[in-house]
Amino acid sequence: MSAKRTSIHGQWSSRWAFILAATGSAVGLGNIWRFPYMAGESGGGAFLLLYVVCVLIMGIPIMMAEILIGRRGRQSPVNTMRIIAEEEGYTRQWKWLGIMGVVAGFLIVSYYSVIAGWVLAYVFRAATGSFEGGDPEAIAQMFSDLISDPERLLAWHTIFIMMTVAVVSRGVKSGLEMAVRFLMPALFFLLLVMVGYAMSTERFAEGIMFMLRPDFTAMKENFREVFLNASGHAFFSLSLGMGAIMIYGSYLSDRTSITSAAVLIASADTLIAILASFAIFPLVFTYGLEPAQGPGLIFVTLPIAFGQMPGGVFFGTLFFLLLTFAAWTSAISLIEPAVTWLVENGGISRIKATAYTGLVAWILGIATILSFNHWAFPFTFAGVSKENGIFDIIDILTANIMLPLGGLAIAIFSGWLMSRASTMDELKVKENIYVSWRFVIKFLAPVGVTIIFLNQIGIL
Ligand code: PHE
C-alpha cells in the first residue's frame, strides 16, 4: 500500500464540490447539442437504448476506475499513470495513456470551443429578440448565415477560449466550484421549462415516442452506425477516456465514496440528455423539421420555440447563457490534464501553462471553423456519410476512437494490472460490490470496447 499523496494543484473543498465539478465536466454540449442530433441521425429510441446499455456496462465502471487511479496518483494523468504503473510493478510507459488523453483533450476542445461560440452568438440573438415570430425558415437561414461566416466564428471561438483560459489559470477552487453550484441546478430547471413548452406543442407524443420506442426494424439496417455512435457518445458525454475525470479525482478527498459519486454523476448526465431530447423532438415534428439534420439541430429547433412562447426573449437568453456555462465547465476539464502536466514537467506557472494550452487549442480550432464553410467537404467513414470535413474527422477520431481506446486501456489497467489491495483501498466497498465491479471492469467493459473497435475499423 502506498503512502497517501497530496496534489500540488489543490483539492476540492467537499464531496459535493467534486460531484458538481465532475457533473459540470460531464454535462455540456454533449448532452444538449450532441446527444439530440446523434439520436436524430441514429433513429431516436434505438440510440437511447444502446446509449444507456453502454453507460451501465462501460461508463460507470470505467468512471470509477478513472477516479480511483486519479486519487491514488494525485498528479496529472501522464504522471499518475507513470507512477501507479511503476508502483504496481509495470512499465512506466503507461504514461503514454496519459499523453494520448492530453492529445484527445486538445482535439476535442478545439472544436468544442467553436460550437460553444455558436451558443454565445445565440445568447445575443435571443436577448435582442431575433427569434420573435419564430418563422422556421428565417431561423434556419440565420443559422446557416452564422456558420458560413468564418470571421464571426473566429471571434466567438476566441472569446470562448479566453473564458476557459481565464478560469483554468486561477486554479482548482477559485471560481469553478462556486459557479457549478448554481449553474447546474439552474440549467436543470430551465430544461424542465423547455420540456413543459414542448408538452404544449401538437406533436409532443410523437417526439417522445421517437426517443422511447426503439425501432428495431430500422435498427437492423444501420445497427453498426447506431451502435458506434451510441458507444462513442457514452464516453464523450461522461468525459471518459482522456483523463478529465482522472484529474478531477486527483483533487478528491480520501473519505469520499467513489462508487456513489460515479453513479450520481452518470445518472445526472443521462437524465439531462434525455430531457434535452424531450424538449427538442416534439418541436422537430411539430414544425416539420428534419430530425437527422446534424449539428445544427438545437440552433434551429429551440429558437423557433423561443420565438413563439410567451417570455421567449427571457427564457431563450437564459437558456443559451446556461448552455454557455455548461460548455464552459466542460471545456475547463478538457484542458486541465494538459495544464497540470505542463506545470509538473515544464516547471512553469499555472498561468503560463494555461496560456500555452489555450493558444494551441485556439489554433487547432481554426480547422473546425473552416470545416463549415471554405473547407467543407463530404466524405464517408465506416459507412457513414459526413459533410463537414475536418470537424467530422476530429469528432469521429476522438469520440469513436480515442476515448473508447483510452477507456479500454483504463479498464485493463485497473482490472488486470492493479492489485486487489490497491483498488479496494480506494473503493472501500462491500465485498459483493467490489466483486461485481472487478468482474465488469475485467471482462464486460473490455469486451464491449473491443467489439466497438473491431466494428469501427470494419473487421466485425
Ligand atoms: N462531457 C462533455 C460534454 O458532454 C465533453 C467532454 C468530453 C468533456 C471529454 C471532457 C472530456 O459536453
Short mmCIF file of C-alpha atoms and ligand atoms in Angstrom, two decimals:
data_model
loop_
_atom_site.label_atom_id
_atom_site.label_comp_id
_atom_site.label_asym_id
_atom_site.label_seq_id
_atom_site.Cartn_x
_atom_site.Cartn_y
_atom_site.Cartn_z
CA MET A 1 0.00 0.00 0.00
CA SER A 2 1.31 3.41 -0.89
CA ALA A 3 1.55 6.34 1.50
CA LYS A 4 -1.24 8.80 0.74
CA ARG A 5 -0.12 11.60 -1.53
CA THR A 6 -1.39 15.15 -1.81
CA SER A 7 -1.84 17.05 -5.05
CA ILE A 8 0.30 20.12 -5.64
CA HIS A 9 -2.59 21.57 -7.64
CA GLY A 10 -5.17 21.72 -4.85
CA GLN A 11 -8.19 19.85 -3.52
CA TRP A 12 -11.98 20.15 -3.70
CA SER A 13 -13.47 21.66 -0.60
CA SER A 14 -16.07 18.92 -0.20
CA ARG A 15 -17.54 15.78 -1.68
CA TRP A 16 -20.27 17.86 -3.30
CA ALA A 17 -17.76 20.16 -4.88
CA PHE A 18 -16.26 17.16 -6.64
CA ILE A 19 -19.60 15.74 -7.66
CA LEU A 20 -20.71 19.09 -9.05
CA ALA A 21 -17.43 19.72 -10.83
CA ALA A 22 -17.40 16.25 -12.39
CA THR A 23 -21.06 16.66 -13.33
CA GLY A 24 -20.09 20.05 -14.73
CA SER A 25 -17.47 18.31 -16.85
CA ALA A 26 -19.88 15.61 -17.97
CA VAL A 27 -22.87 17.83 -18.65
CA GLY A 28 -22.12 20.07 -21.56
CA LEU A 29 -22.66 20.44 -25.26
CA GLY A 30 -22.57 16.65 -25.35
CA ASN A 31 -25.92 16.41 -23.59
CA ILE A 32 -27.84 19.24 -25.17
CA TRP A 33 -26.24 19.65 -28.57
CA ARG A 34 -24.57 16.35 -29.49
CA PHE A 35 -26.89 13.78 -27.90
CA PRO A 36 -30.09 15.03 -29.59
CA TYR A 37 -28.51 15.38 -33.00
CA MET A 38 -26.82 11.99 -32.80
CA ALA A 39 -30.10 10.43 -31.66
CA GLY A 40 -31.86 12.22 -34.51
CA GLU A 41 -29.42 10.80 -37.03
CA SER A 42 -29.49 7.35 -35.49
CA GLY A 43 -33.17 6.60 -35.11
CA GLY A 44 -34.04 8.03 -31.68
CA GLY A 45 -35.09 5.22 -29.36
CA ALA A 46 -32.57 2.72 -30.70
CA PHE A 47 -29.81 5.17 -29.98
CA LEU A 48 -31.08 5.87 -26.45
CA LEU A 49 -31.34 2.18 -25.64
CA LEU A 50 -27.81 1.39 -26.76
CA TYR A 51 -26.53 4.51 -25.07
CA VAL A 52 -27.98 3.51 -21.68
CA VAL A 53 -26.56 -0.01 -22.00
CA CYS A 54 -23.11 1.47 -22.73
CA VAL A 55 -23.34 3.81 -19.72
CA LEU A 56 -24.17 0.88 -17.46
CA ILE A 57 -21.64 -1.68 -18.59
CA MET A 58 -18.80 0.60 -19.60
CA GLY A 59 -19.45 4.15 -18.44
CA ILE A 60 -19.96 3.77 -14.70
CA PRO A 61 -17.29 1.09 -14.08
CA ILE A 62 -14.69 2.97 -16.14
CA MET A 63 -15.59 6.22 -14.41
CA MET A 64 -14.95 4.52 -11.05
CA ALA A 65 -11.61 3.28 -12.36
CA GLU A 66 -10.57 6.73 -13.57
CA ILE A 67 -11.47 8.37 -10.28
CA LEU A 68 -9.64 5.76 -8.24
CA ILE A 69 -6.48 5.90 -10.34
CA GLY A 70 -6.56 9.71 -10.23
CA ARG A 71 -7.00 9.84 -6.49
CA ARG A 72 -4.23 7.33 -5.92
CA GLY A 73 -1.73 9.15 -8.12
CA ARG A 74 -2.74 12.74 -7.35
CA GLN A 75 -0.85 14.17 -10.33
CA SER A 76 -1.54 14.97 -13.98
CA PRO A 77 -2.87 11.88 -15.81
CA VAL A 78 0.52 11.46 -17.52
CA ASN A 79 2.48 11.30 -14.27
CA THR A 80 -0.26 9.46 -12.41
CA MET A 81 -0.23 6.65 -14.97
CA ARG A 82 3.54 6.51 -14.81
CA ILE A 83 3.83 6.27 -11.02
CA ILE A 84 0.89 3.98 -10.42
CA ALA A 85 2.18 1.60 -13.10
CA GLU A 86 5.63 1.58 -11.50
CA GLU A 87 4.13 1.10 -8.06
CA GLU A 88 2.24 -1.94 -9.28
CA GLY A 89 5.40 -3.34 -10.83
CA TYR A 90 4.79 -2.47 -14.51
CA THR A 91 6.49 -0.30 -17.08
CA ARG A 92 6.40 3.48 -16.75
CA GLN A 93 5.43 3.60 -20.43
CA TRP A 94 1.83 3.63 -19.25
CA LYS A 95 2.40 7.36 -19.20
CA TRP A 96 1.52 7.21 -22.92
CA LEU A 97 -2.06 6.61 -21.95
CA GLY A 98 -1.98 9.97 -20.19
CA ILE A 99 -0.33 11.58 -23.20
CA MET A 100 -2.95 10.23 -25.55
CA GLY A 101 -5.55 11.74 -23.23
CA VAL A 102 -3.88 15.13 -23.40
CA VAL A 103 -3.89 14.96 -27.21
CA ALA A 104 -7.57 13.94 -27.25
CA GLY A 105 -8.33 16.84 -24.92
CA PHE A 106 -6.70 19.29 -27.33
CA LEU A 107 -8.56 17.89 -30.29
CA ILE A 108 -11.94 17.93 -28.54
CA VAL A 109 -11.58 21.37 -27.02
CA SER A 110 -10.56 22.79 -30.40
CA TYR A 111 -13.97 22.07 -31.89
CA TYR A 112 -15.89 22.26 -28.62
CA SER A 113 -14.90 25.88 -28.36
CA VAL A 114 -16.17 26.64 -31.86
CA ILE A 115 -19.59 25.15 -31.09
CA ALA A 116 -19.65 26.94 -27.75
CA GLY A 117 -19.02 30.05 -29.83
CA TRP A 118 -22.28 29.39 -31.73
CA VAL A 119 -24.01 29.20 -28.35
CA LEU A 120 -22.51 32.53 -27.31
CA ALA A 121 -23.70 34.11 -30.53
CA TYR A 122 -27.18 32.77 -29.78
CA VAL A 123 -27.21 34.36 -26.34
CA PHE A 124 -27.11 37.72 -28.07
CA ARG A 125 -29.62 36.79 -30.70
CA ALA A 126 -32.06 35.58 -28.09
CA ALA A 127 -31.56 38.69 -25.98
CA THR A 128 -32.13 41.06 -28.87
CA GLY A 129 -35.34 39.33 -29.89
CA SER A 130 -34.06 37.95 -33.21
CA PHE A 131 -36.28 34.87 -32.87
CA GLU A 132 -39.52 36.85 -32.43
CA GLY A 133 -42.26 35.37 -34.52
CA GLY A 134 -40.40 32.07 -34.77
CA ASP A 135 -40.55 31.69 -38.57
CA PRO A 136 -38.78 28.30 -39.08
CA GLU A 137 -37.28 29.27 -42.43
CA ALA A 138 -35.87 32.57 -41.24
CA ILE A 139 -34.40 30.85 -38.21
CA ALA A 140 -32.76 28.13 -40.31
CA GLN A 141 -31.32 30.83 -42.57
CA MET A 142 -29.95 32.70 -39.57
CA PHE A 143 -28.04 29.59 -38.55
CA SER A 144 -26.56 28.94 -41.95
CA ASP A 145 -25.52 32.60 -42.21
CA LEU A 146 -23.61 32.26 -38.97
CA ILE A 147 -21.70 29.10 -39.80
CA SER A 148 -20.79 30.27 -43.26
CA ASP A 149 -19.00 33.33 -41.88
CA PRO A 150 -15.52 32.31 -40.65
CA GLU A 151 -14.71 35.73 -39.26
CA ARG A 152 -17.65 35.76 -36.92
CA LEU A 153 -16.97 32.18 -35.87
CA LEU A 154 -13.36 33.03 -35.16
CA ALA A 155 -14.37 35.95 -32.96
CA TRP A 156 -16.69 33.80 -30.83
CA HIS A 157 -14.20 30.95 -30.69
CA THR A 158 -11.55 33.37 -29.44
CA ILE A 159 -13.84 34.69 -26.72
CA PHE A 160 -14.71 31.20 -25.53
CA ILE A 161 -11.07 30.06 -25.39
CA MET A 162 -10.24 33.18 -23.40
CA MET A 163 -13.06 32.45 -20.97
CA THR A 164 -11.76 28.92 -20.48
CA VAL A 165 -8.17 30.05 -20.02
CA ALA A 166 -9.30 32.68 -17.50
CA VAL A 167 -10.88 30.10 -15.22
CA VAL A 168 -8.27 27.36 -15.54
CA SER A 169 -5.43 29.77 -14.85
CA ARG A 170 -6.98 30.59 -11.46
CA GLY A 171 -6.74 27.05 -10.18
CA VAL A 172 -9.00 24.43 -8.71
CA LYS A 173 -11.01 26.17 -6.03
CA SER A 174 -11.44 29.78 -7.05
CA GLY A 175 -14.48 30.34 -9.12
CA LEU A 176 -15.16 26.95 -10.60
CA GLU A 177 -16.66 25.37 -7.52
CA MET A 178 -18.92 28.31 -6.81
CA ALA A 179 -20.01 28.53 -10.42
CA VAL A 180 -21.14 24.93 -10.81
CA ARG A 181 -23.03 25.05 -7.54
CA PHE A 182 -25.59 27.45 -9.01
CA LEU A 183 -25.34 26.78 -12.69
CA MET A 184 -26.10 23.10 -12.75
CA PRO A 185 -29.40 23.34 -10.83
CA ALA A 186 -30.42 26.36 -12.91
CA LEU A 187 -29.74 24.55 -16.16
CA PHE A 188 -31.80 21.62 -14.98
CA PHE A 189 -34.72 23.88 -14.11
CA LEU A 190 -34.63 25.58 -17.49
CA LEU A 191 -34.60 22.28 -19.29
CA LEU A 192 -37.78 21.41 -17.42
CA VAL A 193 -39.30 24.68 -18.63
CA MET A 194 -38.38 23.69 -22.19
CA VAL A 195 -39.90 20.25 -21.80
CA GLY A 196 -43.01 22.00 -20.40
CA TYR A 197 -43.19 24.10 -23.54
CA ALA A 198 -42.70 21.04 -25.73
CA MET A 199 -45.66 19.43 -23.96
CA SER A 200 -47.87 22.25 -25.18
CA THR A 201 -46.99 21.58 -28.82
CA GLU A 202 -49.22 19.49 -31.05
CA ARG A 203 -46.93 16.58 -31.63
CA PHE A 204 -45.43 16.11 -28.19
CA ALA A 205 -46.37 12.42 -28.05
CA GLU A 206 -44.70 11.77 -31.40
CA GLY A 207 -41.49 13.42 -30.24
CA ILE A 208 -41.41 11.46 -27.02
CA MET A 209 -42.17 8.20 -28.78
CA PHE A 210 -39.38 8.87 -31.26
CA MET A 211 -36.99 8.69 -28.30
CA LEU A 212 -38.70 5.97 -26.30
CA ARG A 213 -39.56 3.41 -28.94
CA PRO A 214 -36.55 1.67 -30.41
CA ASP A 215 -37.40 0.94 -33.99
CA PHE A 216 -35.83 -2.49 -34.28
CA THR A 217 -36.51 -2.91 -37.96
CA ALA A 218 -34.77 0.33 -38.86
CA MET A 219 -32.10 -0.54 -36.38
CA LYS A 220 -31.24 -3.73 -38.18
CA GLU A 221 -30.22 -1.86 -41.29
CA ASN A 222 -27.85 0.55 -39.66
CA PHE A 223 -27.19 -1.19 -36.38
CA ARG A 224 -23.49 -0.73 -36.69
CA GLU A 225 -23.69 3.01 -37.13
CA VAL A 226 -26.16 3.43 -34.26
CA PHE A 227 -24.04 1.24 -32.02
CA LEU A 228 -20.81 3.09 -32.80
CA ASN A 229 -22.38 6.48 -32.29
CA ALA A 230 -24.08 5.48 -29.04
CA SER A 231 -20.99 3.86 -27.53
CA GLY A 232 -18.69 6.69 -28.58
CA HIS A 233 -21.13 9.19 -27.23
CA ALA A 234 -21.24 7.44 -23.83
CA PHE A 235 -17.50 8.09 -23.43
CA PHE A 236 -17.81 11.61 -24.73
CA SER A 237 -20.75 12.55 -22.58
CA LEU A 238 -19.30 11.11 -19.38
CA SER A 239 -15.93 12.78 -20.13
CA LEU A 240 -14.18 9.40 -20.01
CA GLY A 241 -11.06 8.01 -21.61
CA MET A 242 -8.91 11.14 -21.73
CA GLY A 243 -8.02 11.97 -18.14
CA ALA A 244 -10.57 14.69 -17.33
CA ILE A 245 -12.28 12.61 -14.67
CA MET A 246 -8.90 11.26 -13.59
CA ILE A 247 -7.53 14.72 -12.87
CA TYR A 248 -10.74 15.69 -11.05
CA GLY A 249 -10.37 12.50 -8.99
CA SER A 250 -6.87 13.61 -8.04
CA TYR A 251 -8.37 16.58 -6.17
CA LEU A 252 -10.80 14.37 -4.25
CA SER A 253 -10.59 13.70 -0.53
CA ASP A 254 -9.80 10.16 0.58
CA ARG A 255 -13.01 9.90 2.52
CA THR A 256 -15.43 10.24 -0.39
CA SER A 257 -17.14 7.15 -1.79
CA ILE A 258 -16.15 6.75 -5.42
CA THR A 259 -18.97 4.35 -6.27
CA SER A 260 -21.86 6.56 -5.22
CA ALA A 261 -20.22 9.60 -6.81
CA ALA A 262 -19.86 7.81 -10.15
CA VAL A 263 -23.45 6.57 -10.10
CA LEU A 264 -24.72 10.04 -9.28
CA ILE A 265 -22.66 11.79 -11.97
CA ALA A 266 -23.64 9.28 -14.67
CA SER A 267 -27.33 9.43 -13.73
CA ALA A 268 -27.46 13.22 -13.75
CA ASP A 269 -25.67 13.28 -17.09
CA THR A 270 -28.05 10.79 -18.69
CA LEU A 271 -31.15 12.46 -17.26
CA ILE A 272 -30.15 15.81 -18.70
CA ALA A 273 -29.53 14.32 -22.14
CA ILE A 274 -32.94 12.65 -22.11
CA LEU A 275 -34.67 15.84 -21.01
CA ALA A 276 -32.94 17.74 -23.79
CA SER A 277 -34.25 15.30 -26.37
CA PHE A 278 -37.76 15.53 -24.88
CA ALA A 279 -37.57 19.29 -25.27
CA ILE A 280 -36.34 19.12 -28.86
CA PHE A 281 -38.04 16.32 -30.79
CA PRO A 282 -41.64 17.41 -30.21
CA LEU A 283 -40.65 20.74 -31.81
CA VAL A 284 -38.92 18.99 -34.67
CA PHE A 285 -42.12 17.12 -35.54
CA THR A 286 -44.49 19.99 -34.82
CA TYR A 287 -42.62 22.34 -37.16
CA GLY A 288 -41.88 19.77 -39.80
CA LEU A 289 -38.11 19.90 -39.32
CA GLU A 290 -35.67 17.13 -40.13
CA PRO A 291 -34.59 15.05 -37.07
CA ALA A 292 -31.45 13.91 -38.87
CA GLN A 293 -30.18 17.39 -39.75
CA GLY A 294 -26.94 17.08 -37.79
CA PRO A 295 -25.03 19.62 -35.73
CA GLY A 296 -27.45 22.50 -36.41
CA LEU A 297 -30.38 20.75 -34.74
CA ILE A 298 -30.74 22.72 -31.49
CA PHE A 299 -29.81 26.00 -33.16
CA VAL A 300 -32.78 25.66 -35.43
CA THR A 301 -35.42 23.99 -33.26
CA LEU A 302 -35.10 25.79 -29.94
CA PRO A 303 -35.14 29.33 -31.35
CA ILE A 304 -38.46 28.54 -33.04
CA ALA A 305 -39.87 27.69 -29.63
CA PHE A 306 -38.37 30.80 -28.06
CA GLY A 307 -39.79 32.92 -30.85
CA GLN A 308 -43.28 31.68 -30.15
CA MET A 309 -43.55 31.16 -26.41
CA PRO A 310 -44.53 33.91 -24.01
CA GLY A 311 -41.40 35.28 -22.32
CA GLY A 312 -39.28 33.77 -25.09
CA VAL A 313 -36.69 36.52 -25.01
CA PHE A 314 -36.13 35.92 -21.33
CA PHE A 315 -36.12 32.12 -21.44
CA GLY A 316 -34.14 32.00 -24.66
CA THR A 317 -31.42 34.26 -23.35
CA LEU A 318 -31.22 32.36 -20.10
CA PHE A 319 -31.15 29.02 -21.89
CA PHE A 320 -28.25 29.83 -24.18
CA LEU A 321 -26.47 31.52 -21.30
CA LEU A 322 -26.74 28.39 -19.21
CA LEU A 323 -25.65 26.27 -22.13
CA THR A 324 -22.61 28.52 -22.38
CA PHE A 325 -21.88 27.80 -18.74
CA ALA A 326 -22.39 24.07 -19.22
CA ALA A 327 -19.93 24.15 -22.13
CA TRP A 328 -17.55 26.27 -20.09
CA THR A 329 -17.42 23.85 -17.14
CA SER A 330 -16.70 21.03 -19.62
CA ALA A 331 -14.04 22.91 -21.59
CA ILE A 332 -12.18 23.57 -18.37
CA SER A 333 -11.87 19.86 -17.72
CA LEU A 334 -10.72 19.25 -21.28
CA ILE A 335 -7.57 21.32 -20.84
CA GLU A 336 -6.89 20.68 -17.14
CA PRO A 337 -4.88 17.46 -17.82
CA ALA A 338 -2.57 19.28 -20.26
CA VAL A 339 -2.13 22.24 -17.92
CA THR A 340 -1.24 20.14 -14.87
CA TRP A 341 1.24 18.13 -16.93
CA LEU A 342 2.95 21.29 -18.18
CA VAL A 343 3.14 22.62 -14.63
CA GLU A 344 4.63 19.37 -13.32
CA ASN A 345 7.10 18.65 -16.10
CA GLY A 346 7.70 22.02 -17.71
CA GLY A 347 8.46 23.84 -14.48
CA ILE A 348 6.27 26.77 -15.46
CA SER A 349 3.49 28.56 -13.59
CA ARG A 350 -0.13 27.55 -13.98
CA ILE A 351 -0.89 30.85 -15.66
CA LYS A 352 1.74 30.32 -18.35
CA ALA A 353 0.81 26.67 -18.79
CA THR A 354 -2.82 27.63 -19.33
CA ALA A 355 -1.93 30.35 -21.79
CA TYR A 356 0.14 27.96 -23.94
CA THR A 357 -2.55 25.31 -23.82
CA GLY A 358 -5.20 27.84 -24.80
CA LEU A 359 -3.09 29.05 -27.71
CA VAL A 360 -2.68 25.57 -29.16
CA ALA A 361 -6.41 24.88 -28.77
CA TRP A 362 -7.22 28.20 -30.42
CA ILE A 363 -5.04 27.47 -33.46
CA LEU A 364 -6.45 23.96 -33.87
CA GLY A 365 -9.97 25.39 -33.67
CA ILE A 366 -9.48 27.26 -36.93
CA ALA A 367 -9.68 23.95 -38.81
CA THR A 368 -13.16 23.37 -37.38
CA ILE A 369 -14.27 26.89 -38.21
CA LEU A 370 -13.31 26.36 -41.84
CA SER A 371 -14.99 22.96 -41.92
CA PHE A 372 -18.37 24.66 -42.01
CA ASN A 373 -17.57 26.92 -44.94
CA HIS A 374 -14.40 27.11 -47.08
CA TRP A 375 -13.14 23.64 -46.23
CA ALA A 376 -16.45 21.80 -46.07
CA PHE A 377 -16.22 18.52 -47.97
CA PRO A 378 -18.30 15.38 -47.93
CA PHE A 379 -16.77 12.00 -47.15
CA THR A 380 -17.74 8.57 -45.97
CA PHE A 381 -16.27 6.89 -42.95
CA ALA A 382 -17.21 3.45 -41.61
CA GLY A 383 -20.26 3.54 -43.81
CA VAL A 384 -21.45 6.91 -42.50
CA SER A 385 -21.55 9.90 -44.81
CA LYS A 386 -20.50 13.24 -43.41
CA GLU A 387 -20.16 16.66 -44.90
CA ASN A 388 -18.07 18.83 -42.61
CA GLY A 389 -14.57 17.58 -43.36
CA ILE A 390 -12.09 18.16 -40.58
CA PHE A 391 -14.74 18.83 -37.93
CA ASP A 392 -16.31 15.44 -38.55
CA ILE A 393 -12.94 13.72 -38.72
CA ILE A 394 -11.85 15.14 -35.36
CA ASP A 395 -15.25 14.30 -33.88
CA ILE A 396 -15.15 10.66 -35.01
CA LEU A 397 -11.45 10.26 -34.23
CA THR A 398 -11.91 11.46 -30.65
CA ALA A 399 -15.37 10.25 -29.61
CA ASN A 400 -15.45 6.99 -31.55
CA ILE A 401 -11.79 6.01 -31.43
CA MET A 402 -9.53 7.77 -28.91
CA LEU A 403 -11.91 7.94 -25.95
CA PRO A 404 -13.07 4.29 -26.17
CA LEU A 405 -9.42 3.24 -26.65
CA GLY A 406 -8.44 5.25 -23.57
CA GLY A 407 -11.34 3.68 -21.68
CA LEU A 408 -10.25 0.21 -22.74
CA ALA A 409 -6.72 0.83 -21.50
CA ILE A 410 -8.04 2.14 -18.18
CA ALA A 411 -10.28 -0.91 -17.77
CA ILE A 412 -7.38 -3.27 -18.47
CA PHE A 413 -5.04 -1.35 -16.23
CA SER A 414 -7.36 -1.20 -13.23
CA GLY A 415 -8.88 -4.64 -13.73
CA TRP A 416 -5.85 -6.74 -14.62
CA LEU A 417 -2.74 -4.82 -13.60
CA MET A 418 -3.65 -3.05 -10.38
CA SER A 419 -3.70 -5.30 -7.34
CA ARG A 420 -6.84 -6.08 -5.45
CA ALA A 421 -5.34 -4.42 -2.39
CA SER A 422 -4.80 -1.06 -4.06
CA THR A 423 -8.12 -0.87 -5.90
CA MET A 424 -10.00 -1.97 -2.79
CA ASP A 425 -8.05 0.56 -0.76
CA GLU A 426 -9.55 3.33 -2.91
CA LEU A 427 -13.03 1.94 -3.50
CA LYS A 428 -13.61 0.72 0.06
CA VAL A 429 -16.87 -1.00 -0.80
CA LYS A 430 -18.63 -4.12 0.43
CA GLU A 431 -17.22 -7.36 -0.95
CA ASN A 432 -20.15 -8.07 -3.29
CA ILE A 433 -20.00 -4.62 -4.88
CA TYR A 434 -16.24 -4.97 -5.29
CA VAL A 435 -16.56 -8.35 -6.92
CA SER A 436 -19.18 -7.07 -9.35
CA TRP A 437 -17.08 -4.06 -10.28
CA ARG A 438 -13.99 -6.20 -10.73
CA PHE A 439 -15.90 -8.58 -12.97
CA VAL A 440 -17.30 -5.83 -15.17
CA ILE A 441 -14.01 -3.95 -15.44
CA LYS A 442 -12.05 -7.12 -16.17
CA PHE A 443 -14.39 -8.73 -18.67
CA LEU A 444 -17.54 -6.92 -19.75
CA ALA A 445 -16.13 -3.44 -20.32
CA PRO A 446 -13.02 -4.55 -22.25
CA VAL A 447 -15.01 -6.95 -24.39
CA GLY A 448 -17.60 -4.23 -25.05
CA VAL A 449 -14.99 -1.71 -26.14
CA THR A 450 -13.14 -4.26 -28.23
CA ILE A 451 -16.32 -5.03 -30.12
CA ILE A 452 -16.72 -1.31 -30.76
CA PHE A 453 -13.24 -1.22 -32.20
CA LEU A 454 -13.47 -4.16 -34.43
CA ASN A 455 -16.64 -2.62 -35.77
CA GLN A 456 -15.09 0.76 -36.17
CA ILE A 457 -12.21 -0.50 -38.23
CA GLY A 458 -14.55 -2.67 -40.24
CA ILE A 459 -13.43 -6.10 -39.06
CA LEU A 460 -16.73 -7.11 -37.47
N1 PHE B 1 -18.63 15.53 -21.43
C1 PHE B 1 -18.57 16.76 -22.13
C2 PHE B 1 -19.93 17.01 -22.78
O1 PHE B 1 -20.77 16.19 -22.75
C3 PHE B 1 -17.47 16.80 -23.14
C4 PHE B 1 -16.17 16.30 -22.62
C5 PHE B 1 -15.57 15.19 -23.20
C6 PHE B 1 -15.56 16.93 -21.52
C7 PHE B 1 -14.40 14.68 -22.70
C8 PHE B 1 -14.38 16.43 -21.02
C9 PHE B 1 -13.80 15.30 -21.60
O2 PHE B 1 -20.14 18.04 -23.33
#
